[in-house]
Amino acid sequence: LPIVEKIRIIAQKVYGAQDIELSPAAQSQVDRYTRQGFGNLPICMAKTHLSLSHQPERKGVPTDFILPISDVRASIGAGFIYPLVGTVS
């Protein structure tokens, strides 16, 4: 599957999101990694541990939200791509 589709599946099936929204920077990185041949790598989401959503104040199991992907980075040596969800400190 393409990188964006793998991210979307995780967001919808694991986090309960309605969909994802990639920032321009995130889309640019997805395009770059795909061109470089890394589109087959697995995805490891980087997000707050305080909520299933990107909003730590939303406790429990929120649903039907749009999960913002602010950036997408790769750890090529370790063999995975990691999207940054919302603000990651």
Short mmCIF file of C-alpha atoms in Angstrom, two decimals:
data_model
loop_
_atom_site.label_atom_id
_atom_site.label_comp_id
_atom_site.label_asym_id
_atom_site.label_seq_id
_atom_site.Cartn_x
_atom_site.Cartn_y
_atom_site.Cartn_z
CA LEU A 1 0.00 0.00 0.00
CA PRO A 2 1.12 3.61 -0.50
CA ILE A 3 2.44 5.45 2.57
CA VAL A 4 -0.63 7.70 2.88
CA GLU A 5 -3.00 4.74 2.75
CA LYS A 6 -1.06 2.92 5.48
CA ILE A 7 -1.25 6.04 7.67
CA ARG A 8 -4.99 6.38 6.96
CA ILE A 9 -5.67 2.75 7.91
CA ILE A 10 -3.87 3.13 11.25
CA ALA A 11 -5.70 6.40 11.96
CA GLN A 12 -9.10 4.93 11.19
CA LYS A 13 -8.80 1.38 12.53
CA VAL A 14 -6.63 2.01 15.60
CA TYR A 15 -7.37 5.61 16.63
CA GLY A 16 -11.00 5.96 15.45
CA ALA A 17 -10.29 8.92 13.16
CA GLN A 18 -12.61 9.74 10.30
CA ASP A 19 -9.65 10.57 8.06
CA ILE A 20 -6.19 12.14 8.01
CA GLU A 21 -4.99 15.52 6.81
CA LEU A 22 -1.38 15.87 5.66
CA SER A 23 0.36 19.21 5.90
CA PRO A 24 2.19 20.34 2.76
CA ALA A 25 5.50 19.42 4.44
CA ALA A 26 4.21 15.94 5.26
CA GLN A 27 2.97 15.38 1.70
CA SER A 28 6.33 16.54 0.35
CA GLN A 29 8.17 14.03 2.52
CA VAL A 30 5.79 11.21 1.51
CA ASP A 31 6.47 12.02 -2.14
CA ARG A 32 10.21 12.12 -1.50
CA TYR A 33 10.33 8.77 0.33
CA THR A 34 8.18 7.16 -2.33
CA ARG A 35 10.49 8.41 -5.10
CA GLN A 36 13.49 7.12 -3.16
CA GLY A 37 11.96 3.64 -2.98
CA PHE A 38 11.06 3.63 0.71
CA GLY A 39 7.28 3.46 0.24
CA ASN A 40 7.26 -0.20 1.25
CA LEU A 41 8.53 0.47 4.79
CA PRO A 42 6.16 -0.05 7.75
CA ILE A 43 4.64 2.89 9.61
CA CYS A 44 5.25 3.77 13.28
CA MET A 45 3.03 6.67 14.40
CA ALA A 46 4.54 9.36 16.66
CA LYS A 47 1.86 11.09 18.71
CA THR A 48 0.88 12.09 22.21
CA HIS A 49 0.38 9.18 24.58
CA LEU A 50 -2.36 11.10 26.41
CA SER A 51 -5.15 10.42 23.93
CA LEU A 52 -6.02 8.23 20.95
CA SER A 53 -6.57 11.48 19.07
CA HIS A 54 -4.01 14.24 18.53
CA GLN A 55 -5.68 16.26 21.29
CA PRO A 56 -4.54 15.25 24.80
CA GLU A 57 -7.63 16.84 26.35
CA ARG A 58 -9.89 14.36 24.50
CA LYS A 59 -9.96 11.47 26.94
CA GLY A 60 -11.44 8.04 26.43
CA VAL A 61 -11.99 6.87 22.89
CA PRO A 62 -12.85 9.86 20.68
CA THR A 63 -14.18 9.17 17.19
CA ASP A 64 -14.86 10.93 13.90
CA PHE A 65 -12.01 13.44 14.07
CA ILE A 66 -9.51 14.41 11.39
CA LEU A 67 -6.01 13.34 12.41
CA PRO A 68 -3.49 15.99 11.31
CA ILE A 69 -0.13 14.70 10.08
CA SER A 70 2.31 17.58 10.56
CA ASP A 71 5.41 15.87 9.17
CA VAL A 72 6.64 12.50 8.00
CA ARG A 73 10.14 11.30 8.80
CA ALA A 74 12.03 8.11 8.15
CA SER A 75 14.40 5.98 10.12
CA ILE A 76 15.83 4.15 7.14
CA GLY A 77 18.44 2.21 9.13
CA ALA A 78 15.80 0.93 11.54
CA GLY A 79 13.44 0.31 8.62
CA PHE A 80 10.33 2.40 9.27
CA ILE A 81 8.60 5.67 8.43
CA TYR A 82 7.13 7.72 11.25
CA PRO A 83 4.42 10.34 10.74
CA LEU A 84 4.23 13.08 13.36
CA VAL A 85 0.67 13.58 14.54
CA GLY A 86 -0.24 17.10 15.60
CA THR A 87 2.37 18.75 17.82
CA VAL A 88 5.04 16.38 19.02
CA SER A 89 7.55 17.73 21.54
#
